[in-house]
PDB file of C-alpha atoms in Angstrom:
ATOM      1  CA  MET A 349      61.834  28.304 -25.816  1.00  0.00           C
ATOM      2  CA  HIS A 350      61.983  29.796 -29.309  1.00  0.00           C
ATOM      3  CA  HIS A 351      65.691  30.392 -28.904  1.00  0.00           C
ATOM      4  CA  HIS A 352      66.265  26.731 -28.070  1.00  0.00           C
ATOM      5  CA  CYS A 353      64.228  25.698 -31.085  1.00  0.00           C
ATOM      6  CA  ARG A 354      66.216  27.965 -33.362  1.00  0.00           C
ATOM      7  CA  SER A 355      69.562  26.750 -32.065  1.00  0.00           C
ATOM      8  CA  PHE A 356      68.420  23.162 -32.649  1.00  0.00           C
ATOM      9  CA  GLU A 357      67.541  24.053 -36.247  1.00  0.00           C
ATOM     10  CA  GLU A 358      70.847  25.874 -36.627  1.00  0.00           C
ATOM     11  CA  ARG A 359      72.657  22.791 -35.408  1.00  0.00           C
ATOM     12  CA  GLU A 360      70.780  20.583 -37.872  1.00  0.00           C
ATOM     13  CA  VAL A 361      71.666  22.947 -40.730  1.00  0.00           C
ATOM     14  CA  ALA A 362      75.309  23.050 -39.595  1.00  0.00           C
ATOM     15  CA  LEU A 363      75.325  19.233 -39.452  1.00  0.00           C
ATOM     16  CA  MET A 364      73.935  18.986 -42.989  1.00  0.00           C
ATOM     17  CA  HIS A 365      76.584  21.409 -44.243  1.00  0.00           C
ATOM     18  CA  LEU A 366      79.353  19.516 -42.476  1.00  0.00           C
ATOM     19  CA  ARG A 367      78.145  16.163 -43.826  1.00  0.00           C
ATOM     20  CA  SER A 368      77.997  17.403 -47.428  1.00  0.00           C
ATOM     21  CA  HIS A 369      81.446  18.997 -46.991  1.00  0.00           C
ATOM     22  CA  VAL A 370      82.811  15.683 -45.662  1.00  0.00           C
ATOM     23  CA  GLU A 371      81.229  13.800 -48.591  1.00  0.00           C
ATOM     24  CA  ARG A 372      82.806  16.135 -51.148  1.00  0.00           C
ATOM     25  CA  CYS A 373      86.186  15.780 -49.438  1.00  0.00           C
ATOM     26  CA  LEU A 374      85.932  11.969 -49.280  1.00  0.00           C
ATOM     27  CA  GLN A 375      84.923  11.788 -52.953  1.00  0.00           C
ATOM     28  CA  ASP A 376      88.210  13.561 -53.735  1.00  0.00           C
ATOM     29  CA  VAL A 377      90.319  11.627 -51.232  1.00  0.00           C
ATOM     30  CA  TRP A 378      88.986   8.255 -52.392  1.00  0.00           C
ATOM     31  CA  ASP A 379      88.582   9.344 -56.018  1.00  0.00           C
ATOM     32  CA  THR A 380      85.012   8.099 -56.336  1.00  0.00           C
ATOM     33  CA  HIS A 381      81.538   9.582 -56.615  1.00  0.00           C
ATOM     34  CA  ASP A 382      79.925   6.507 -55.085  1.00  0.00           C
ATOM     35  CA  LEU A 383      80.522   6.744 -51.353  1.00  0.00           C
ATOM     36  CA  VAL A 384      79.422   3.808 -49.244  1.00  0.00           C
ATOM     37  CA  VAL A 385      77.446   4.853 -46.161  1.00  0.00           C
ATOM     38  CA  ASP A 386      76.655   2.308 -43.452  1.00  0.00           C
ATOM     39  CA  ASP A 387      73.543   2.090 -41.266  1.00  0.00           C
ATOM     40  CA  ASP A 388      75.070   4.505 -38.743  1.00  0.00           C
ATOM     41  CA  GLY A 389      75.621   7.103 -41.459  1.00  0.00           C
ATOM     42  CA  ASP A 390      79.390   6.540 -41.321  1.00  0.00           C
ATOM     43  CA  TYR A 391      81.763   6.114 -44.259  1.00  0.00           C
ATOM     44  CA  PRO A 392      83.709   2.833 -43.967  1.00  0.00           C
ATOM     45  CA  PHE A 393      87.272   2.251 -45.117  1.00  0.00           C
ATOM     46  CA  ARG A 394      89.824  -0.518 -44.798  1.00  0.00           C
ATOM     47  CA  ARG A 395      93.578  -0.566 -44.296  1.00  0.00           C
ATOM     48  CA  GLY A 396      95.342  -3.903 -44.157  1.00  0.00           C
ATOM     49  CA  THR A 397      93.982  -5.840 -41.173  1.00  0.00           C
ATOM     50  CA  ALA A 398      91.972  -2.865 -39.863  1.00  0.00           C
ATOM     51  CA  VAL A 399      88.514  -1.552 -40.657  1.00  0.00           C
ATOM     52  CA  GLY A 400      87.709   2.108 -40.122  1.00  0.00           C
ATOM     53  CA  TRP A 401      85.007   4.729 -40.410  1.00  0.00           C
ATOM     54  CA  VAL A 402      84.717   8.441 -41.005  1.00  0.00           C
ATOM     55  CA  SER A 403      81.891   9.655 -38.787  1.00  0.00           C
ATOM     56  CA  VAL A 404      80.167  13.038 -38.597  1.00  0.00           C
ATOM     57  CA  ARG A 405      79.291  13.330 -34.900  1.00  0.00           C
ATOM     58  CA  ARG A 406      75.849  14.659 -34.001  1.00  0.00           C
ATOM     59  CA  ALA A 407      76.862  15.904 -30.570  1.00  0.00           C
ATOM     60  CA  LEU A 408      78.231  19.372 -29.992  1.00  0.00           C
ATOM     61  CA  PRO A 409      80.857  20.591 -30.554  1.00  0.00           C
ATOM     62  CA  LEU A 410      80.511  19.582 -34.211  1.00  0.00           C
ATOM     63  CA  ARG A 411      83.355  17.327 -35.240  1.00  0.00           C
ATOM     64  CA  VAL A 412      84.344  14.474 -37.493  1.00  0.00           C
ATOM     65  CA  SER A 413      85.749  11.301 -35.945  1.00  0.00           C
ATOM     66  CA  VAL A 414      88.046   9.080 -37.939  1.00  0.00           C
ATOM     67  CA  PHE A 415      88.394   5.783 -36.104  1.00  0.00           C
ATOM     68  CA  ALA A 416      89.305   2.175 -36.727  1.00  0.00           C
ATOM     69  CA  HIS A 417      89.048  -1.214 -35.079  1.00  0.00           C
ATOM     70  CA  ALA A 418      92.548  -2.660 -34.792  1.00  0.00           C
ATOM     71  CA  ALA A 419      91.788  -5.836 -32.828  1.00  0.00           C
ATOM     72  CA  TYR A 420      88.921  -7.716 -31.182  1.00  0.00           C
ATOM     73  CA  GLU A 421      88.417  -9.958 -28.138  1.00  0.00           C
ATOM     74  CA  LEU A 422      91.320  -8.658 -26.100  1.00  0.00           C
ATOM     75  CA  ARG A 423      91.031  -9.253 -22.371  1.00  0.00           C
ATOM     76  CA  ARG A 424      91.688  -6.179 -20.286  1.00  0.00           C
ATOM     77  CA  SER A 425      94.841  -6.559 -18.209  1.00  0.00           C
ATOM     78  CA  ALA A 426      97.412  -4.315 -16.591  1.00  0.00           C
ATOM     79  CA  ARG A 427      99.988  -5.476 -19.159  1.00  0.00           C
ATOM     80  CA  LEU A 428      97.726  -4.699 -22.096  1.00  0.00           C
ATOM     81  CA  LEU A 429      96.846  -1.238 -20.761  1.00  0.00           C
ATOM     82  CA  GLU A 430     100.537  -0.565 -20.147  1.00  0.00           C
ATOM     83  CA  GLU A 431     101.341  -1.597 -23.716  1.00  0.00           C
ATOM     84  CA  ILE A 432      98.584   0.664 -25.099  1.00  0.00           C
ATOM     85  CA  ASN A 433      99.924   3.499 -22.950  1.00  0.00           C
ATOM     86  CA  ASP A 434     103.436   2.981 -24.377  1.00  0.00           C
ATOM     87  CA  LEU A 435     102.069   2.899 -27.929  1.00  0.00           C
ATOM     88  CA  ASN A 436     100.150   6.131 -27.265  1.00  0.00           C
ATOM     89  CA  SER A 437     103.310   7.821 -26.020  1.00  0.00           C
ATOM     90  CA  ALA A 438     104.962   7.003 -29.342  1.00  0.00           C
ATOM     91  CA  ALA A 439     101.954   7.795 -31.552  1.00  0.00           C
ATOM     92  CA  ARG A 440     102.150  11.170 -33.284  1.00  0.00           C
ATOM     93  CA  TRP A 441      98.490  11.962 -33.511  1.00  0.00           C
ATOM     94  CA  ALA A 442      96.044   9.064 -33.564  1.00  0.00           C
ATOM     95  CA  LYS A 443      95.279   7.651 -30.119  1.00  0.00           C
ATOM     96  CA  ILE A 444      94.667   4.049 -29.119  1.00  0.00           C
ATOM     97  CA  ALA A 445      92.025   2.955 -26.606  1.00  0.00           C
ATOM     98  CA  LEU A 446      90.594  -0.305 -25.322  1.00  0.00           C
ATOM     99  CA  ASP A 447      86.814  -0.410 -25.262  1.00  0.00           C
ATOM    100  CA  ASP A 448      85.107  -3.621 -24.193  1.00  0.00           C
ATOM    101  CA  GLY A 449      87.722  -5.869 -25.778  1.00  0.00           C
ATOM    102  CA  VAL A 450      88.019  -3.755 -28.935  1.00  0.00           C
ATOM    103  CA  VAL A 451      91.266  -1.911 -29.646  1.00  0.00           C
ATOM    104  CA  LEU A 452      90.207   1.417 -31.166  1.00  0.00           C
ATOM    105  CA  VAL A 453      92.425   3.920 -32.932  1.00  0.00           C
ATOM    106  CA  GLY A 454      91.029   7.385 -33.531  1.00  0.00           C
ATOM    107  CA  VAL A 455      91.396  11.058 -34.290  1.00  0.00           C
ATOM    108  CA  ASP A 456      88.800  13.831 -33.891  1.00  0.00           C
ATOM    109  CA  LEU A 457      88.758  16.818 -36.233  1.00  0.00           C
ATOM    110  CA  PRO A 458      86.849  19.947 -35.165  1.00  0.00           C
ATOM    111  CA  ASP A 459      84.441  20.961 -37.936  1.00  0.00           C
ATOM    112  CA  SER A 460      86.511  24.058 -38.734  1.00  0.00           C
ATOM    113  CA  ALA A 461      89.576  21.876 -39.421  1.00  0.00           C
ATOM    114  CA  VAL A 462      87.879  19.507 -41.876  1.00  0.00           C
ATOM    115  CA  ASN A 463      89.228  19.637 -45.416  1.00  0.00           C
ATOM    116  CA  ARG A 464      90.554  17.199 -48.011  1.00  0.00           C
ATOM    117  CA  ILE A 465      94.081  17.255 -46.626  1.00  0.00           C
ATOM    118  CA  SER A 466      93.174  16.909 -42.945  1.00  0.00           C
ATOM    119  CA  LEU A 467      90.724  14.080 -43.698  1.00  0.00           C
ATOM    120  CA  ALA A 468      93.236  12.247 -45.897  1.00  0.00           C
ATOM    121  CA  ASP A 469      95.897  12.677 -43.191  1.00  0.00           C
ATOM    122  CA  ALA A 470      93.543  11.462 -40.451  1.00  0.00           C
ATOM    123  CA  ILE A 471      92.441   8.403 -42.454  1.00  0.00           C
ATOM    124  CA  ASP A 472      96.078   7.623 -43.226  1.00  0.00           C
ATOM    125  CA  ALA A 473      97.261   8.080 -39.624  1.00  0.00           C
ATOM    126  CA  VAL A 474      94.407   6.046 -38.145  1.00  0.00           C
ATOM    127  CA  GLY A 475      94.481   3.291 -40.773  1.00  0.00           C
ATOM    128  CA  THR A 476      98.246   2.891 -40.657  1.00  0.00           C
ATOM    129  CA  LEU A 477      98.452   2.809 -36.858  1.00  0.00           C
ATOM    130  CA  ALA A 478      95.509   0.386 -36.537  1.00  0.00           C
ATOM    131  CA  ASP A 479      97.020  -1.927 -39.166  1.00  0.00           C
ATOM    132  CA  GLU A 480     100.382  -1.817 -37.353  1.00  0.00           C
ATOM    133  CA  VAL A 481      99.250  -2.361 -33.757  1.00  0.00           C
ATOM    134  CA  GLY A 482      96.295  -4.705 -34.336  1.00  0.00           C
ATOM    135  CA  PRO A 483      98.175  -7.841 -35.405  1.00  0.00           C
ATOM    136  CA  VAL A 484     100.853  -7.337 -32.721  1.00  0.00           C
ATOM    137  CA  LEU A 485      98.384  -6.840 -29.855  1.00  0.00           C
ATOM    138  CA  ALA A 486      96.207  -9.726 -31.103  1.00  0.00           C
ATOM    139  CA  ALA A 487      99.226 -12.027 -31.270  1.00  0.00           C
ATOM    140  CA  VAL A 488     100.679 -11.068 -27.890  1.00  0.00           C
ATOM    141  CA  PHE A 489      97.472 -10.716 -25.864  1.00  0.00           C
ATOM    142  CA  GLY A 490      95.219 -13.233 -27.608  1.00  0.00           C
ATOM    143  CA  GLY A 491      92.693 -11.719 -29.966  1.00  0.00           C
ATOM    144  CA  THR A 492      91.795 -11.345 -33.629  1.00  0.00           C
ATOM    145  CA  THR A 493      92.112  -8.612 -36.229  1.00  0.00           C
ATOM    146  CA  PRO A 494      89.016  -7.439 -38.146  1.00  0.00           C
ATOM    147  CA  ILE A 495      90.575  -8.705 -41.391  1.00  0.00           C
ATOM    148  CA  PRO A 496      92.686 -11.852 -40.847  1.00  0.00           C
ATOM    149  CA  LEU A 497      96.386 -11.344 -41.543  1.00  0.00           C
ATOM    150  CA  ASN A 498      96.414 -14.102 -44.177  1.00  0.00           C
ATOM    151  CA  ALA A 499      93.532 -12.443 -46.043  1.00  0.00           C
ATOM    152  CA  VAL A 500      95.460  -9.214 -46.565  1.00  0.00           C
ATOM    153  CA  ASP A 501      96.760  -8.804 -50.092  1.00  0.00           C
ATOM    154  CA  PRO A 502     100.443  -7.847 -49.803  1.00  0.00           C
ATOM    155  CA  ALA A 503      99.903  -5.385 -52.654  1.00  0.00           C
ATOM    156  CA  TRP A 504      97.235  -3.659 -50.577  1.00  0.00           C
ATOM    157  CA  ALA A 505      99.630  -1.126 -49.064  1.00  0.00           C
ATOM    158  CA  ALA A 506     100.962  -0.202 -52.488  1.00  0.00           C
ATOM    159  CA  ASP A 507      97.548   0.201 -54.076  1.00  0.00           C
ATOM    160  CA  GLU A 508      94.757   0.681 -51.600  1.00  0.00           C
ATOM    161  CA  THR A 509      92.204   1.562 -54.249  1.00  0.00           C
ATOM    162  CA  THR A 510      92.120  -1.999 -55.591  1.00  0.00           C
ATOM    163  CA  ASP A 511      88.833  -3.841 -55.284  1.00  0.00           C
ATOM    164  CA  GLU A 512      90.163  -7.064 -56.746  1.00  0.00           C
ATOM    165  CA  THR A 513      89.905  -9.987 -54.407  1.00  0.00           C
ATOM    166  CA  THR A 514      93.096 -11.991 -54.541  1.00  0.00           C
ATOM    167  CA  ASP A 515      93.115 -15.759 -54.861  1.00  0.00           C
ATOM    168  CA  GLU A 516      94.610 -16.415 -51.434  1.00  0.00           C
ATOM    169  CA  GLN A 517      91.644 -18.728 -50.733  1.00  0.00           C
ATOM    170  CA  ALA A 518      93.020 -21.046 -53.398  1.00  0.00           C
ATOM    171  CA  SER A 519      96.430 -21.418 -51.777  1.00  0.00           C
TER     172      SER A 519
END
């Protein structure tokens, strides 16, 4: 009984350490001290048409998930699953999955592998792949992207730190 209690406390301490490590890494990667944390305790990011999150998982083994939504409202079909399978065969690292109509792209990092470089690489791999496959799958299989294609600033890829909203609404 006491052993179980201690291991629970140890896990909580390990989680706290991992979360503060992730926060320090993200502050460097995103060059900001003011990290946004959502209600789930995840750190959101955006790449083109995709929205993503960096998530410290509570379950053992301790790990950090970097995942993104590439497309919504896709109907499950043999053709769609085949297409996702083909895309996965070509993907270097990030994997694509269909979950209840949502096309997810993700990478898991074991806690021991989390550092500035691995997090930056994971965010880049996931964001890039989600932004690439989302619009294509949405167009071919009938769905939407989290950020509409026409709302994406073309300069976004060149400078992803920009907060400026462009005036595409005016056009």
